[in-house]
Amino acid sequence: MMFKGIIKAALAGTLLLGLAGTAQSATIEWFSTGVDDSSNALSGGATDTHYTVAFNGGSAQSAVVVDPGHPNWIAPPANSRWIGVSPSNTTDSVGTYTFSTSFDLTGFNLSTAEFSFNWSSDNESVVKLNGTTITSLAHFENGLNAWAQLKSYVYDSDLDLLVDGVNTLTFEVENAVCGGKCLNPTGLLVSGLGGTISAVPVPAALPLLAAALGGLGFLSARRRRASAA
């Protein structure tokens, strides 16, 4: 009869605790461009393991920190660096460079998500979250070239674009034709990428119920062995 007592205790605990719960613990890894796993700025030519880049829809490769950057590019804020396909100020092919980064939101309450970032690009860029455009930066905007400014973006959870799992943020950067004789590198700068989100609560009674069911299985198995002896 012991196992019946365990089940009764578990059910009583469930009724008492109701929907009270504790949040699952997890860490969201948001990374600006050109930083290591501790969000410290990398040196020039280093590989940025958090971003990939693909040219004109081709195969993705790891992005690298560009150093030195183009002299007209805006100076990167602390804990961020310009990234591109080549480690130095050079001329890159004209076309579309898609920079991608991902973050895992498994077990989070997506309706509570808040995140933001600042970015600059050479040249114009379109930003997408899981394939849907959320913002853009024109070649010339607010009286400045795209690469000479940092534009801000704040995610609105009403957009309902996040998924329970891996989410992908992409920056599609167009490297335009450079008129005359000039260096024509492409690059992306993302700074201050981060935010907050609540974990999905777990009913506090569930661990007790799970323990009771486990105890029931153990006792049932013991009774079967005793009967067979």
PDB file of N, CA and C in Angstrom, residues 222-229:
ATOM      1  N   ARG A 222       9.246  -4.218  -7.685  1.00  0.00           N
ATOM      2  CA  ARG A 222       9.664  -5.008  -6.536  1.00  0.00           C
ATOM      3  C   ARG A 222       8.601  -6.030  -6.144  1.00  0.00           C
ATOM      4  N   ARG A 223       7.339  -5.601  -6.228  1.00  0.00           N
ATOM      5  CA  ARG A 223       6.245  -6.519  -5.893  1.00  0.00           C
ATOM      6  C   ARG A 223       6.180  -7.665  -6.900  1.00  0.00           C
ATOM      7  N   ARG A 224       6.420  -7.375  -8.195  1.00  0.00           N
ATOM      8  CA  ARG A 224       6.388  -8.430  -9.190  1.00  0.00           C
ATOM      9  C   ARG A 224       7.493  -9.456  -8.942  1.00  0.00           C
ATOM     10  N   ARG A 225       8.679  -8.943  -8.574  1.00  0.00           N
ATOM     11  CA  ARG A 225       9.785  -9.867  -8.300  1.00  0.00           C
ATOM     12  C   ARG A 225       9.495 -10.735  -7.084  1.00  0.00           C
ATOM     13  N   ALA A 226       8.845 -10.129  -6.065  1.00  0.00           N
ATOM     14  CA  ALA A 226       8.533 -10.877  -4.841  1.00  0.00           C
ATOM     15  C   ALA A 226       7.497 -11.955  -5.114  1.00  0.00           C
ATOM     16  N   SER A 227       6.522 -11.629  -6.017  1.00  0.00           N
ATOM     17  CA  SER A 227       5.482 -12.599  -6.328  1.00  0.00           C
ATOM     18  C   SER A 227       6.038 -13.774  -7.119  1.00  0.00           C
ATOM     19  N   ALA A 228       7.038 -13.489  -7.943  1.00  0.00           N
ATOM     20  CA  ALA A 228       7.616 -14.539  -8.791  1.00  0.00           C
ATOM     21  C   ALA A 228       8.534 -15.452  -7.997  1.00  0.00           C
ATOM     22  N   ALA A 229       8.989 -14.997  -6.840  1.00  0.00           N
ATOM     23  CA  ALA A 229       9.947 -15.788  -6.059  1.00  0.00           C
ATOM     24  C   ALA A 229       9.259 -16.994  -5.384  1.00  0.00           C
TER      25      ALA A 229
END
